[in-house]
Coordinates of C-alpha atoms and ligand atoms in Angstrom, one line a residue:
M19 CA 85.0 84.2 130.6
A20 CA 86.4 87.9 128.9
Y21 CA 88.9 88.5 128.9
F22 CA 88.3 91.9 128.7
P23 CA 85.9 93.0 131.3
E24 CA 85.3 96.6 130.8
V25 CA 83.3 96.8 127.1
V26 CA 80.8 94.9 127.5
D27 CA 79.5 94.5 123.3
R28 CA 82.4 97.4 121.3
V29 CA 84.3 100.1 121.4
R30 CA 81.1 102.4 120.3
F31 CA 81.8 106.5 118.5
E32 CA 81.1 108.8 120.7
G33 CA 82.0 111.6 118.8
R34 CA 84.8 114.0 119.8
S35 CA 83.0 115.5 122.7
S36 CA 83.1 112.0 124.6
R37 CA 84.6 111.8 127.3
N38 CA 84.8 108.1 127.8
P39 CA 88.6 106.3 127.8
L40 CA 86.7 103.7 126.3
A41 CA 85.1 105.2 123.0
F42 CA 86.2 106.6 119.8
R43 CA 86.2 110.2 119.5
F44 CA 87.2 110.0 115.4
Y45 CA 87.2 106.8 114.3
D46 CA 83.6 105.8 112.9
P47 CA 83.8 103.5 110.6
D48 CA 81.0 103.8 108.5
K49 CA 81.3 107.1 108.1
R50 CA 82.1 108.2 104.6
V51 CA 85.9 110.2 104.1
G52 CA 86.0 111.1 99.6
G53 CA 84.4 107.7 98.1
K54 CA 85.3 105.3 100.8
T55 CA 84.3 104.6 103.8
M56 CA 86.4 105.4 106.9
R57 CA 86.9 101.3 107.5
E58 CA 87.5 100.5 104.3
H59 CA 90.2 103.6 104.0
L60 CA 91.9 102.8 107.3
R61 CA 92.0 98.3 106.7
F62 CA 93.5 98.1 110.4
A63 CA 95.3 94.8 111.8
V64 CA 95.8 94.2 114.8
C65 CA 99.3 92.3 115.8
Y66 CA 99.8 89.6 118.0
W67 CA 102.8 89.2 118.7
H68 CA 103.0 92.7 120.9
T69 CA 99.8 92.2 122.2
F70 CA 99.0 88.9 123.1
K71 CA 103.0 88.0 124.3
A72 CA 104.9 90.5 124.9
T73 CA 105.8 90.0 128.8
G74 CA 107.0 93.7 129.4
M75 CA 110.8 92.8 130.0
D76 CA 113.7 94.3 129.1
P77 CA 117.5 94.0 129.3
F78 CA 116.9 94.5 132.6
G79 CA 113.7 93.8 134.2
Q80 CA 112.1 90.9 134.5
P81 CA 108.5 90.4 132.8
T82 CA 105.6 93.2 134.6
M83 CA 102.2 92.5 132.1
D84 CA 99.0 91.0 133.8
R85 CA 98.0 88.8 130.9
P86 CA 95.7 86.1 132.6
W87 CA 95.5 84.1 128.8
K88 CA 98.4 81.0 129.8
T89 CA 97.1 79.1 126.3
P90 CA 97.9 79.6 123.0
R91 CA 94.3 78.5 122.7
E92 CA 93.5 80.6 125.8
T93 CA 95.7 83.1 124.2
M94 CA 93.5 82.5 120.7
D95 CA 90.6 83.6 122.8
A96 CA 91.5 85.9 123.9
A97 CA 93.2 88.0 121.0
F98 CA 90.0 87.5 118.5
E99 CA 87.9 88.3 121.8
F100 CA 89.7 92.2 121.6
F101 CA 89.4 92.2 117.7
Q102 CA 86.3 91.6 117.9
K103 CA 85.2 93.7 120.6
L104 CA 88.1 96.9 119.0
G105 CA 86.0 96.8 115.6
V106 CA 89.0 95.7 113.7
D107 CA 88.6 93.6 110.4
F108 CA 92.5 91.9 109.7
W109 CA 95.4 90.6 111.8
C110 CA 98.5 90.0 112.2
F111 CA 100.5 86.9 113.4
H112 CA 104.4 84.4 113.3
D113 CA 103.7 80.6 113.6
F114 CA 105.8 80.6 116.8
D115 CA 103.2 83.7 118.1
I116 CA 100.3 81.7 117.7
A117 CA 101.9 77.6 118.1
T118 CA 104.5 76.9 120.8
E119 CA 108.1 76.0 119.2
G120 CA 108.4 71.8 119.3
D121 CA 111.0 70.3 120.2
S122 CA 111.9 68.7 116.3
Y123 CA 110.4 70.4 113.1
A124 CA 107.4 67.6 112.8
Q125 CA 106.4 68.4 116.5
S126 CA 106.2 72.3 115.9
G127 CA 104.6 71.9 112.9
K128 CA 102.2 69.5 114.4
N129 CA 101.4 72.9 116.6
L130 CA 101.2 74.9 114.5
A131 CA 98.6 73.0 111.8
E132 CA 96.3 72.7 114.7
M133 CA 97.0 76.2 116.4
V134 CA 95.6 76.5 111.7
S135 CA 92.3 75.4 112.6
Y136 CA 91.2 77.0 116.0
A137 CA 92.3 80.1 113.8
E138 CA 89.7 79.6 110.7
E139 CA 86.9 77.9 112.7
K140 CA 87.4 81.8 115.1
Q141 CA 87.7 83.7 111.6
A142 CA 84.8 82.2 110.2
Q143 CA 83.0 83.2 114.1
T144 CA 83.8 86.3 113.6
G145 CA 84.8 87.6 110.4
V146 CA 88.4 89.1 111.2
R147 CA 90.3 87.9 108.3
L148 CA 93.9 87.7 108.3
L149 CA 96.4 90.8 106.5
W150 CA 99.2 88.5 107.0
G151 CA 101.1 85.7 108.7
T152 CA 105.0 85.4 108.5
A153 CA 107.9 83.3 110.0
N154 CA 110.0 83.7 113.0
L155 CA 113.6 83.1 111.5
F156 CA 115.1 85.2 114.9
G157 CA 113.9 84.8 118.2
N158 CA 114.9 80.5 118.0
P159 CA 119.3 79.8 118.8
R160 CA 119.9 78.3 116.2
Y161 CA 119.8 82.4 114.0
Q162 CA 121.9 83.1 115.8
A163 CA 124.2 84.0 112.8
G164 CA 121.3 84.5 110.6
A165 CA 118.7 82.4 109.3
S166 CA 118.8 81.9 105.5
T167 CA 121.7 84.7 105.1
N168 CA 123.4 81.8 107.7
P169 CA 126.8 80.6 107.0
D170 CA 125.9 77.0 107.9
P171 CA 123.2 75.7 104.0
A172 CA 121.5 73.4 107.0
V173 CA 120.1 76.3 108.6
F174 CA 118.5 78.0 106.0
A175 CA 117.3 74.8 105.0
Y176 CA 115.8 74.8 108.3
A177 CA 114.3 77.4 108.0
A178 CA 112.4 77.5 104.2
A179 CA 111.1 74.3 106.1
Q180 CA 109.7 77.3 108.6
V181 CA 109.0 80.2 105.9
K182 CA 107.1 76.6 103.6
N183 CA 104.3 75.7 107.3
A184 CA 104.7 79.4 107.5
L185 CA 102.5 80.5 104.6
D186 CA 100.8 76.9 104.5
A187 CA 98.7 79.1 107.2
T188 CA 98.4 81.8 105.5
K189 CA 97.1 80.1 102.4
R190 CA 94.4 78.1 104.9
L191 CA 93.7 81.1 106.8
G192 CA 92.2 83.6 103.5
G193 CA 95.9 85.3 103.5
L194 CA 95.7 88.6 101.9
G195 CA 99.6 88.5 102.5
Y196 CA 103.2 87.0 104.1
V197 CA 105.6 89.6 105.3
F198 CA 109.9 88.8 105.8
W199 CA 111.1 91.0 108.0
G200 CA 115.0 90.2 107.1
G201 CA 114.7 89.3 112.0
R202 CA 118.9 88.6 111.7
E203 CA 119.4 89.1 108.2
G204 CA 123.0 91.2 108.4
Y205 CA 125.7 91.2 110.5
D206 CA 127.0 92.5 113.7
T207 CA 130.7 92.1 112.2
L208 CA 132.2 92.6 108.4
L209 CA 135.3 90.4 109.8
N210 CA 133.5 86.3 109.7
T211 CA 131.1 88.1 107.2
D212 CA 130.8 86.9 103.7
M213 CA 128.0 89.8 102.7
A214 CA 127.6 89.3 98.9
R215 CA 126.8 85.9 99.6
E216 CA 124.6 86.6 102.2
R217 CA 122.5 88.8 100.0
A218 CA 122.4 85.6 97.6
Q219 CA 121.2 83.7 100.1
F220 CA 118.0 85.2 101.3
A221 CA 116.8 86.9 97.1
K222 CA 117.1 82.1 97.2
L223 CA 114.7 82.2 99.9
L224 CA 112.4 84.7 98.2
W225 CA 113.0 82.6 95.3
M226 CA 112.4 79.1 97.3
A227 CA 108.7 81.4 98.5
I228 CA 108.2 83.2 95.2
D229 CA 107.6 79.4 94.3
Y230 CA 106.4 77.8 96.9
A231 CA 103.5 80.2 96.9
K232 CA 102.1 79.8 92.9
S233 CA 102.8 75.8 93.5
I234 CA 100.2 75.6 96.5
G235 CA 98.2 78.5 95.3
F236 CA 98.4 81.3 96.9
S237 CA 98.4 84.6 96.2
G238 CA 98.3 87.2 98.5
Q239 CA 100.9 89.7 98.2
L240 CA 104.4 89.7 99.9
Y241 CA 106.1 91.9 100.8
I242 CA 109.7 92.8 102.8
E243 CA 109.6 95.4 105.4
P244 CA 113.3 97.1 106.1
K245 CA 115.0 98.1 109.0
P246 CA 119.0 99.3 109.1
K247 CA 120.0 97.9 113.0
E248 CA 118.3 95.8 115.4
P249 CA 118.9 93.0 116.3
T250 CA 121.7 92.6 114.3
T251 CA 124.3 96.1 113.5
H252 CA 123.6 96.4 109.6
Q253 CA 120.2 94.7 108.1
Y254 CA 120.8 94.2 104.8
D255 CA 116.8 95.1 104.5
S256 CA 118.5 98.6 105.7
N257 CA 115.7 100.9 105.0
A258 CA 113.2 101.2 101.3
E259 CA 116.1 102.0 99.0
A260 CA 118.6 99.8 100.0
C261 CA 115.3 97.3 99.8
L262 CA 113.8 98.4 96.0
N263 CA 118.0 98.3 95.0
F264 CA 117.7 94.5 96.7
L265 CA 114.6 93.9 94.6
R266 CA 115.9 94.8 91.5
E267 CA 119.0 92.9 91.4
F268 CA 117.8 89.7 92.0
G269 CA 115.3 90.2 89.7
L270 CA 111.9 90.3 92.7
M271 CA 110.1 93.8 91.7
D272 CA 107.9 91.9 90.7
H273 CA 107.3 89.6 93.0
L274 CA 107.4 91.9 96.5
K275 CA 106.1 95.2 97.9
L276 CA 107.2 97.1 100.8
N277 CA 105.3 96.1 104.5
L278 CA 107.1 99.9 105.7
E279 CA 107.3 100.6 108.9
T280 CA 107.6 104.4 111.0
N281 CA 110.0 103.3 114.0
H282 CA 112.3 101.4 111.3
A283 CA 112.3 104.9 109.2
T284 CA 112.6 106.8 112.8
L285 CA 116.1 104.0 113.4
A286 CA 117.0 104.9 109.8
G287 CA 117.8 108.2 109.7
H288 CA 114.4 108.9 107.4
S289 CA 111.0 109.8 108.0
M290 CA 107.9 107.9 107.4
L291 CA 107.8 110.0 104.7
H292 CA 110.3 109.6 103.2
E293 CA 110.2 106.4 102.8
L294 CA 106.8 105.9 101.7
R295 CA 107.2 108.5 98.6
V296 CA 110.0 106.9 97.6
A297 CA 108.1 103.2 98.1
R298 CA 105.1 104.9 96.3
A299 CA 106.9 106.9 93.0
A300 CA 108.5 102.6 92.1
G301 CA 105.0 101.3 92.9
V302 CA 105.5 99.0 95.6
L303 CA 104.2 100.6 98.3
G304 CA 102.1 97.9 100.2
S305 CA 101.5 97.8 103.6
V306 CA 102.4 99.7 106.8
D307 CA 102.8 99.2 110.6
A308 CA 101.9 101.6 112.5
N309 CA 103.6 102.5 115.7
T310 CA 106.7 105.3 116.4
G311 CA 109.6 105.1 118.0
D312 CA 110.9 107.2 120.8
E313 CA 113.7 110.2 118.9
L314 CA 115.3 110.3 122.1
I315 CA 115.7 107.1 123.1
G316 CA 116.9 106.0 119.8
W317 CA 115.8 101.9 119.8
D318 CA 112.9 100.5 118.4
T319 CA 110.2 101.6 121.6
D320 CA 107.9 100.2 119.5
Q321 CA 105.1 103.3 120.8
F322 CA 101.2 103.4 119.7
P323 CA 101.1 106.1 117.0
T324 CA 99.1 109.5 118.8
S325 CA 100.4 112.1 116.6
V326 CA 98.3 113.4 114.0
Y327 CA 100.9 114.4 112.4
L328 CA 102.5 111.6 111.7
T329 CA 99.0 110.0 110.6
T330 CA 97.8 112.9 108.5
S331 CA 101.5 111.7 106.3
I332 CA 101.0 109.1 106.3
M333 CA 97.3 109.0 104.9
L334 CA 98.3 111.5 102.7
E335 CA 100.7 109.1 101.1
I336 CA 98.1 106.1 100.9
L337 CA 95.3 109.3 99.9
E338 CA 98.0 109.9 96.7
M339 CA 98.8 105.8 96.1
G340 CA 94.7 105.4 95.8
G341 CA 94.4 103.8 99.1
F342 CA 95.4 99.9 100.2
T343 CA 94.8 97.0 98.1
T344 CA 96.3 93.8 99.6
G345 CA 97.2 96.3 102.4
G346 CA 96.3 97.5 106.1
L347 CA 97.5 99.1 108.8
N348 CA 99.4 96.9 110.8
F349 CA 99.9 98.5 115.1
D350 CA 103.8 96.4 115.2
A351 CA 102.5 98.1 118.4
K352 CA 103.2 97.6 121.7
V353 CA 102.1 99.6 125.5
R354 CA 105.0 100.5 127.7
R355 CA 106.3 98.1 130.7
Q356 CA 104.6 100.2 133.2
S357 CA 100.8 99.2 131.1
H358 CA 100.6 95.8 132.3
E359 CA 97.3 95.2 132.7
P360 CA 95.3 94.8 129.8
V361 CA 93.0 97.4 129.6
D362 CA 95.6 99.8 129.1
L363 CA 96.1 96.7 125.2
L364 CA 92.4 99.1 124.5
Y365 CA 93.4 102.5 124.9
A366 CA 96.1 101.8 122.9
H367 CA 94.5 100.9 119.9
I368 CA 91.4 103.8 121.5
G369 CA 94.2 106.5 120.6
G370 CA 96.5 104.8 117.7
M371 CA 92.2 104.1 115.9
D372 CA 91.4 107.6 116.9
A373 CA 94.8 109.3 115.8
F374 CA 94.6 107.7 111.7
A375 CA 91.0 108.8 111.1
R376 CA 91.5 112.2 112.0
G377 CA 94.8 111.7 110.1
L378 CA 93.1 110.9 107.2
E379 CA 89.9 113.2 107.4
V380 CA 93.1 115.9 107.4
A381 CA 95.0 114.1 104.4
H382 CA 91.5 114.1 102.7
A383 CA 90.4 117.5 103.5
I384 CA 94.3 119.3 102.1
R385 CA 93.9 117.2 99.5
E386 CA 90.7 118.4 98.8
D387 CA 91.4 121.7 99.3
G388 CA 94.2 121.9 96.3
R389 CA 96.5 124.4 97.2
L390 CA 99.9 122.0 98.9
A391 CA 99.5 119.7 95.2
E392 CA 98.8 123.2 93.0
H393 CA 101.7 124.9 95.0
V394 CA 104.3 121.9 93.7
R395 CA 102.8 121.4 90.4
R396 CA 103.4 125.2 90.5
R397 CA 107.1 125.0 91.4
Y398 CA 107.7 122.8 88.6
E399 CA 106.3 123.7 85.8
G400 CA 109.0 125.3 84.3
W401 CA 110.2 121.2 83.3
D402 CA 106.5 121.8 80.7
S403 CA 108.2 124.3 79.2
D404 CA 109.7 124.5 75.8
L405 CA 113.7 124.2 77.7
G406 CA 112.4 121.6 80.4
R407 CA 111.2 119.8 77.8
K408 CA 114.2 119.4 75.3
I409 CA 116.7 119.1 78.3
L410 CA 114.7 115.6 79.0
S411 CA 113.7 114.4 75.9
G412 CA 117.6 114.3 74.7
E413 CA 117.5 116.8 71.9
L414 CA 120.2 119.3 74.4
S415 CA 123.6 119.1 74.9
M416 CA 125.5 119.9 77.8
K417 CA 127.3 122.4 75.6
D418 CA 124.5 123.7 74.3
C419 CA 122.8 124.4 78.3
A420 CA 126.5 126.4 78.0
N421 CA 125.2 128.6 75.3
Y422 CA 121.5 128.8 76.9
A423 CA 124.1 130.4 79.8
L424 CA 125.7 132.6 77.5
T425 CA 123.3 134.1 76.3
N426 CA 120.3 134.0 79.2
P427 CA 120.5 136.0 82.5
E428 CA 121.0 134.6 85.5
P429 CA 117.1 132.5 86.9
T430 CA 115.2 134.3 89.2
R431 CA 115.5 132.4 93.1
V432 CA 111.7 131.1 94.0
S433 CA 111.0 130.5 97.3
G434 CA 110.6 127.4 98.8
R435 CA 107.7 129.2 101.1
Q436 CA 108.1 126.0 103.5
E437 CA 107.0 128.2 106.5
Y438 CA 103.7 129.1 104.6
L439 CA 103.3 125.7 103.9
E440 CA 104.1 124.2 106.9
N441 CA 101.2 126.9 108.4
L442 CA 99.1 125.0 105.2
V443 CA 99.3 122.0 107.0
N444 CA 98.1 122.9 110.3
E445 CA 95.1 124.8 109.0
F446 CA 93.9 121.7 108.7
I447 CA 95.1 119.8 111.9
L448 CA 94.8 122.2 114.6
Ligands
LIG17 C1 110.5 94.2 114.2 C2 109.0 94.0 113.8 C3 108.5 92.1 113.4 C4 108.7 91.9 111.3 C5 107.5 91.4 111.1 O1 111.3 94.7 114.6 O2 108.4 94.6 113.0 O3 107.6 92.2 114.3 O4 106.9 93.5 111.8 O5 108.1 89.8 112.0
LIG18 CO1 107.0 95.5 111.9

C-alpha cells in the first residue's frame, strides 16, 4: 500500500519555472555548489515525531490529522516510503516514536529492539541513514519533575536506563549522532528547586552517556540542544551561550556539540544566526534542527522554514565552518493543524528543501563575491596595527592607554554601513 500515492516514484527537480507543487524548483541533489553537491552540503533529515506521529492536538482541540498508518510497523513503512520519495538521505527519531512504550522497562526495551530490527531492514533496503537518535525523557508522567534533574534518584536511574537503550538502538542503526534535548530539565518555580544540584545531576547523566557510548563502541557525535522554555518555565540549556557555560563548567566541551534549532533561538530572544555564530566561534556547531517560529505567537510552533533570508544566514555559517561533518539539517517541523492530509507533509518538506537549496546558492554566491567578508576584515584591520597588537599582547597598560589618549587626536568615527550591507545581501537574494 502506498501512503503517499501523489508521488509515484520520487519528487523530481524541475527547475525554477515549474508549476508542479510536487517538484523541486531549486533542490537539485546532484548539482554542484562550490566543491560539493547540494545533497552533500545540505544533508536533509526528516524527523519521525512531528511528521509521522503528531496528531494535530492542541490545548484547545482534538486530533485533526488523517494518518492511515496506525501500528508501529505501518508507521515505519509510511516513514521510509516518505524518505525515499522525497529523496532525503537521513532520518531522526526518539525511542518511543518508533516503538510503543510498554508497562515496564523490560517490555519497552523489547518493543524498541523489535522496531530497531525493522528499521535496520528498512535502512538496508533504501540506503537512508540515521542522522541521530534520542530518548523521550519528557512525555511519561514519571518525568513530570524532570528526568536527570529530578529530585528523586530513582527517576534519574530510569532515565539513564532509557538512554542506555536509546544509545544501543542508535548504535545498531549506525547513527551518526545522539541528541540530548533538555525536555523537562529545568524548573517551573525556584520555590521548590535546588538548581545547583539539578545542573550537576544533568552533567552526571551526560558523563554516564559518554562512558556508556565508549563502552559499546558508539563513536557518533553527542549533542545538546538549547531551548529556553517550554515545557518548563526555565530550561537549563537555555541558549547556546548557557550551554557553553554548562559544558565548560562540567568538563564536557570535548564530548558534546550543539544541535541548534531556529524556533528555540527565537524563544531565547536571539536570531538563529546569533546562536550559530556563538557555537561556531567555540568550535561546537554540530547540527541544525531546521524550522522557524511564529514571531507573533511566542511559543514553539515548529513551522517549516520558507524564508530565504533565514536559510541564507544559516548556510553562511555552515559554509564558514567548512560544512557539516556528522550533522545535517533535520526538519524538526510540523504541518499546521489544518493541513491534515498526508500530502501536506510532502508540500511542507519540498518547500523547506527548496528554501535551503536556494539559501545555499545565495550564501555560496555571497562568499564567492567576497565583499561582505572583506568589509568585516577591513573594519577590524586597526587591530593588526602597532597599537592593536600591543594592546592584545599585553604590552600596553591602562596607563599607556591614558598616555596615548593624551598625545593623540580624537579617534575618527567609521560608519557601520548596516544598510549598505543589508542591500548587499539582497543583491544576491532578489
Ligand atoms: C523540542 C525539540 C525536540 C528535540 C528532540 O522542542 O526540539 O524535538 O529536537 O528531542
Ligand atoms: Co529540536
